[in-house]
Amino acid sequence: MSITSTTPRVAVVTGGSRGIGRAITRRLAADGYDVAIVYTSNESEAAAAVEEIEAAGRTGLAYQADIADGPAVERVFAAVEDRLGGVDVVVNSAGIMPLAPVAELDLDVLDRLLRTNVRGAFVVAQQAARTVRDGGAIIAFSTTVTRTHLPTYGAYAASKGAVEALVPILAKELAGRDVTVNAVAPGPTATELFFEGKPQEVVDRIAGANPMGRLGTPEDVAEVVLALAGPARWINGQTVFANGGLA
């Protein structure tokens, strides 16, 4: 079913309770979207995110699910369709980032990373392809580390390379539906996950390496997502690097 000018637009955001995902939910709600967030375990943060959505005058929903669990994700999308009438935009910002040199990474950790970042990305993309209304958008997440090639990021970058490979293929598979499929690849962004375990001198060095002279903010990335979700219709099948010119 196609959307019309009088149909409220509906977004599903995985990882929408914290960090970049949380900023995306706020930005979409401010632009008039009803938003359903999918979270892994932090129920209180998910509830707070819903409150922010509703404070913007939109409908907010929260669902707990493992994005790599196909039946669970299918149930979430069905519930959103039932409650809000359909889905127009899907943003998969959920992911994990364990870091270690290739020679030292525990293979059980690798399996967990691949399950979330590759299988999870595929599961969400699959359900989005089946569900998103004509005229909608599917937005995955990659990382600038696929270009900067930093030590200890090997497994994480490899998982995001898989996402970048999936995006243009899905865009072609959805030809004729006016549904765009893109990935956003942030650079270093000021989130709790980024700051964890980093001394201030390391943070300062990373910020200073950017031509803009600072870290990105979750709001910087959310603006890129908003454009891809709506007005930037001629960007399709691409990975958009949102990093201030770092790479």
Short mmCIF file of C-alpha atoms in Angstrom, two decimals:
data_model
loop_
_atom_site.label_atom_id
_atom_site.label_comp_id
_atom_site.label_asym_id
_atom_site.label_seq_id
_atom_site.Cartn_x
_atom_site.Cartn_y
_atom_site.Cartn_z
CA MET A 1 0.00 0.00 0.00
CA SER A 2 1.33 3.44 -0.90
CA ILE A 3 1.40 6.34 1.50
CA THR A 4 -0.57 9.50 0.80
CA SER A 5 -0.12 13.08 1.90
CA THR A 6 -2.74 12.57 4.61
CA THR A 7 -1.29 9.32 5.98
CA PRO A 8 0.95 9.75 9.04
CA ARG A 9 4.42 8.41 8.29
CA VAL A 10 5.60 5.58 10.53
CA ALA A 11 9.19 4.65 11.35
CA VAL A 12 10.70 1.60 13.02
CA VAL A 13 14.09 2.24 14.63
CA THR A 14 16.15 -0.61 16.05
CA GLY A 15 18.58 0.39 18.75
CA GLY A 16 16.32 3.37 19.26
CA SER A 17 16.62 3.61 23.04
CA ARG A 18 20.20 4.89 23.27
CA GLY A 19 23.00 6.72 21.49
CA ILE A 20 22.64 7.48 17.80
CA GLY A 21 19.39 5.50 17.59
CA ARG A 22 17.84 7.62 20.34
CA ALA A 23 18.77 10.83 18.50
CA ILE A 24 17.21 9.39 15.35
CA THR A 25 13.93 8.66 17.13
CA ARG A 26 13.81 12.23 18.47
CA ARG A 27 14.57 13.73 15.05
CA LEU A 28 11.99 11.63 13.24
CA ALA A 29 9.34 12.46 15.84
CA ALA A 30 10.15 16.17 15.53
CA ASP A 31 9.59 15.84 11.78
CA GLY A 32 6.15 14.31 12.28
CA TYR A 33 6.81 10.56 12.29
CA ASP A 34 5.15 8.11 14.62
CA VAL A 35 8.04 5.94 15.84
CA ALA A 36 8.30 2.37 17.10
CA ILE A 37 11.62 1.56 18.70
CA VAL A 38 13.11 -1.90 19.08
CA TYR A 39 15.43 -2.41 22.04
CA THR A 40 17.42 -5.34 23.39
CA SER A 41 17.22 -5.12 27.16
CA ASN A 42 17.10 -1.60 28.65
CA GLU A 43 13.39 -1.17 29.30
CA SER A 44 13.76 2.09 31.24
CA GLU A 45 15.69 3.80 28.44
CA ALA A 46 13.14 2.53 25.93
CA ALA A 47 10.33 3.99 28.03
CA ALA A 48 12.17 7.31 28.22
CA ALA A 49 12.57 7.32 24.43
CA VAL A 50 8.84 6.75 24.00
CA GLU A 51 8.16 9.69 26.34
CA GLU A 52 10.33 11.92 24.13
CA ILE A 53 8.45 10.82 21.03
CA GLU A 54 5.11 11.53 22.66
CA ALA A 55 6.36 14.90 23.96
CA ALA A 56 6.82 15.82 20.30
CA GLY A 57 3.13 15.08 19.74
CA ARG A 58 3.64 11.76 17.98
CA THR A 59 2.82 8.16 18.85
CA GLY A 60 5.68 6.19 20.37
CA LEU A 61 5.89 2.44 20.84
CA ALA A 62 8.62 0.20 22.25
CA TYR A 63 9.20 -3.50 21.59
CA GLN A 64 11.85 -5.76 23.07
CA ALA A 65 13.43 -8.10 20.53
CA ASP A 66 16.69 -9.67 19.45
CA ILE A 67 17.14 -8.34 15.91
CA ALA A 68 18.75 -11.62 14.83
CA ASP A 69 15.61 -13.57 15.81
CA GLY A 70 13.53 -13.73 12.62
CA PRO A 71 10.16 -14.65 14.18
CA ALA A 72 10.58 -12.00 16.91
CA VAL A 73 11.31 -9.26 14.37
CA GLU A 74 8.39 -10.40 12.23
CA ARG A 75 6.11 -10.11 15.27
CA VAL A 76 7.35 -6.57 15.94
CA PHE A 77 6.61 -5.44 12.39
CA ALA A 78 3.18 -7.07 12.50
CA ALA A 79 2.43 -5.30 15.77
CA VAL A 80 3.50 -1.94 14.36
CA GLU A 81 1.33 -2.44 11.29
CA ASP A 82 -1.59 -3.37 13.52
CA ARG A 83 -1.15 -0.38 15.85
CA LEU A 84 -0.07 2.32 13.38
CA GLY A 85 -1.43 1.13 10.04
CA GLY A 86 1.82 0.44 8.23
CA VAL A 87 5.56 1.12 8.06
CA ASP A 88 7.25 3.73 5.85
CA VAL A 89 10.79 3.95 7.18
CA VAL A 90 13.02 1.34 8.81
CA VAL A 91 16.29 2.36 10.46
CA ASN A 92 18.50 -0.45 11.74
CA SER A 93 20.96 1.26 14.09
CA ALA A 94 21.30 -1.67 16.49
CA GLY A 95 24.70 -3.31 16.68
CA ILE A 96 27.58 -4.34 18.91
CA MET A 97 31.27 -3.41 18.72
CA PRO A 98 33.67 -5.71 20.59
CA LEU A 99 37.25 -4.73 19.74
CA ALA A 100 40.41 -6.83 19.67
CA PRO A 101 43.31 -7.52 17.30
CA VAL A 102 42.51 -10.22 14.76
CA ALA A 103 45.12 -12.52 16.31
CA GLU A 104 43.48 -12.24 19.74
CA LEU A 105 39.72 -12.07 19.16
CA ASP A 106 37.81 -14.86 20.88
CA LEU A 107 35.85 -16.73 18.22
CA ASP A 108 32.80 -16.96 20.46
CA VAL A 109 32.83 -13.15 20.54
CA LEU A 110 33.13 -13.14 16.75
CA ASP A 111 30.10 -15.40 16.46
CA ARG A 112 28.08 -13.09 18.70
CA LEU A 113 29.16 -10.03 16.70
CA LEU A 114 28.28 -11.63 13.38
CA ARG A 115 24.93 -12.80 14.70
CA THR A 116 23.92 -9.28 15.67
CA ASN A 117 25.63 -7.17 13.02
CA VAL A 118 25.24 -9.41 9.97
CA ARG A 119 22.37 -11.81 10.62
CA GLY A 120 20.51 -9.07 12.52
CA ALA A 121 21.00 -6.59 9.69
CA PHE A 122 19.76 -9.18 7.21
CA VAL A 123 16.72 -10.11 9.30
CA VAL A 124 15.68 -6.46 9.70
CA ALA A 125 16.30 -5.74 6.01
CA GLN A 126 14.29 -8.82 5.03
CA GLN A 127 11.31 -7.83 7.13
CA ALA A 128 11.57 -4.21 5.97
CA ALA A 129 11.57 -5.34 2.33
CA ARG A 130 8.38 -7.30 2.97
CA THR A 131 6.66 -4.54 4.92
CA VAL A 132 7.69 -1.00 3.95
CA ARG A 133 5.05 0.84 1.95
CA ASP A 134 5.78 2.19 -1.52
CA GLY A 135 7.57 5.52 -1.28
CA GLY A 136 9.40 4.48 1.88
CA ALA A 137 13.01 4.05 2.91
CA ILE A 138 15.24 1.41 4.48
CA ILE A 139 18.37 2.67 6.23
CA ALA A 140 21.09 0.38 7.54
CA PHE A 141 24.22 1.32 9.46
CA SER A 142 27.86 0.80 8.54
CA THR A 143 30.96 2.57 9.89
CA THR A 144 33.73 4.85 8.66
CA VAL A 145 36.22 2.26 9.96
CA THR A 146 35.65 0.37 6.70
CA ARG A 147 37.79 3.19 5.23
CA THR A 148 40.06 4.23 8.10
CA HIS A 149 41.10 0.61 8.83
CA LEU A 150 41.96 1.12 12.49
CA PRO A 151 43.65 -1.69 14.43
CA THR A 152 41.37 -3.79 16.70
CA TYR A 153 38.31 -3.00 14.53
CA GLY A 154 38.84 -5.92 12.12
CA ALA A 155 35.82 -8.02 13.06
CA TYR A 156 33.53 -5.02 13.47
CA ALA A 157 34.57 -3.52 10.12
CA ALA A 158 34.14 -6.90 8.44
CA SER A 159 30.59 -7.16 9.78
CA LYS A 160 29.78 -3.70 8.44
CA GLY A 161 31.36 -4.53 5.09
CA ALA A 162 28.66 -7.18 4.79
CA VAL A 163 26.01 -4.51 5.38
CA GLU A 164 27.50 -2.31 2.67
CA ALA A 165 27.39 -5.24 0.24
CA LEU A 166 23.74 -5.98 1.05
CA VAL A 167 22.42 -2.44 0.55
CA PRO A 168 22.81 -1.94 -3.24
CA ILE A 169 21.52 -5.44 -3.95
CA LEU A 170 18.35 -4.89 -1.93
CA ALA A 171 17.87 -1.51 -3.62
CA LYS A 172 17.84 -3.26 -7.00
CA GLU A 173 15.55 -6.02 -5.76
CA LEU A 174 12.98 -3.41 -4.71
CA ALA A 175 12.99 -1.69 -8.11
CA GLY A 176 9.58 -0.35 -9.12
CA ARG A 177 8.35 0.33 -5.57
CA ASP A 178 9.96 3.76 -5.03
CA VAL A 179 11.65 2.41 -1.89
CA THR A 180 15.20 3.62 -1.28
CA VAL A 181 17.79 1.48 0.50
CA ASN A 182 20.94 3.08 1.89
CA ALA A 183 23.48 2.76 4.68
CA VAL A 184 24.87 5.50 6.89
CA ALA A 185 28.50 5.16 7.98
CA PRO A 186 29.25 7.43 10.94
CA GLY A 187 32.72 8.42 12.03
CA PRO A 188 33.69 8.79 15.70
CA THR A 189 30.55 10.01 17.44
CA ALA A 190 30.14 11.29 20.99
CA THR A 191 28.12 8.47 22.51
CA GLU A 192 28.48 6.50 25.71
CA LEU A 193 29.76 3.56 23.67
CA PHE A 194 32.47 5.69 22.06
CA PHE A 195 33.76 7.20 25.32
CA GLU A 196 33.84 3.87 27.17
CA GLY A 197 37.42 2.98 28.14
CA LYS A 198 39.06 5.92 26.33
CA PRO A 199 41.27 8.37 28.25
CA GLN A 200 40.71 12.05 27.46
CA GLU A 201 43.94 12.36 25.47
CA VAL A 202 42.75 9.65 23.11
CA VAL A 203 39.37 11.35 22.69
CA ASP A 204 41.12 14.66 21.99
CA ARG A 205 43.43 13.07 19.43
CA ILE A 206 40.55 11.46 17.57
CA ALA A 207 38.56 14.70 17.57
CA GLY A 208 41.60 16.65 16.36
CA ALA A 209 42.07 14.31 13.40
CA ASN A 210 38.77 15.46 11.92
CA PRO A 211 38.82 18.43 9.53
CA MET A 212 35.89 19.85 11.50
CA GLY A 213 37.97 19.73 14.68
CA ARG A 214 35.48 17.78 16.77
CA LEU A 215 33.69 14.51 17.25
CA GLY A 216 30.40 13.96 15.53
CA THR A 217 27.23 14.12 17.59
CA PRO A 218 24.28 11.72 17.44
CA GLU A 219 22.26 14.67 16.13
CA ASP A 220 24.68 15.10 13.20
CA VAL A 221 24.01 11.52 12.16
CA ALA A 222 20.27 11.84 12.76
CA GLU A 223 20.08 14.68 10.24
CA VAL A 224 21.57 12.42 7.56
CA VAL A 225 19.07 9.69 8.41
CA LEU A 226 16.19 12.17 8.21
CA ALA A 227 17.23 13.21 4.70
CA LEU A 228 17.48 9.60 3.54
CA ALA A 229 14.14 8.81 5.16
CA GLY A 230 12.28 11.41 3.14
CA PRO A 231 13.52 14.13 0.80
CA ALA A 232 16.75 12.55 -0.50
CA ARG A 233 14.96 10.26 -2.95
CA TRP A 234 17.73 10.24 -5.57
CA ILE A 235 20.22 8.65 -3.19
CA ASN A 236 19.66 4.91 -3.46
CA GLY A 237 21.83 1.84 -3.00
CA GLN A 238 24.60 3.91 -1.41
CA THR A 239 26.69 4.06 1.75
CA VAL A 240 26.72 7.67 2.95
CA PHE A 241 29.75 8.53 5.09
CA ALA A 242 28.70 10.93 7.85
CA ASN A 243 32.05 11.75 9.41
CA GLY A 244 32.86 15.44 8.92
CA GLY A 245 35.43 14.64 6.23
CA LEU A 246 37.51 12.20 8.27
CA ALA A 247 37.75 9.71 5.39
#
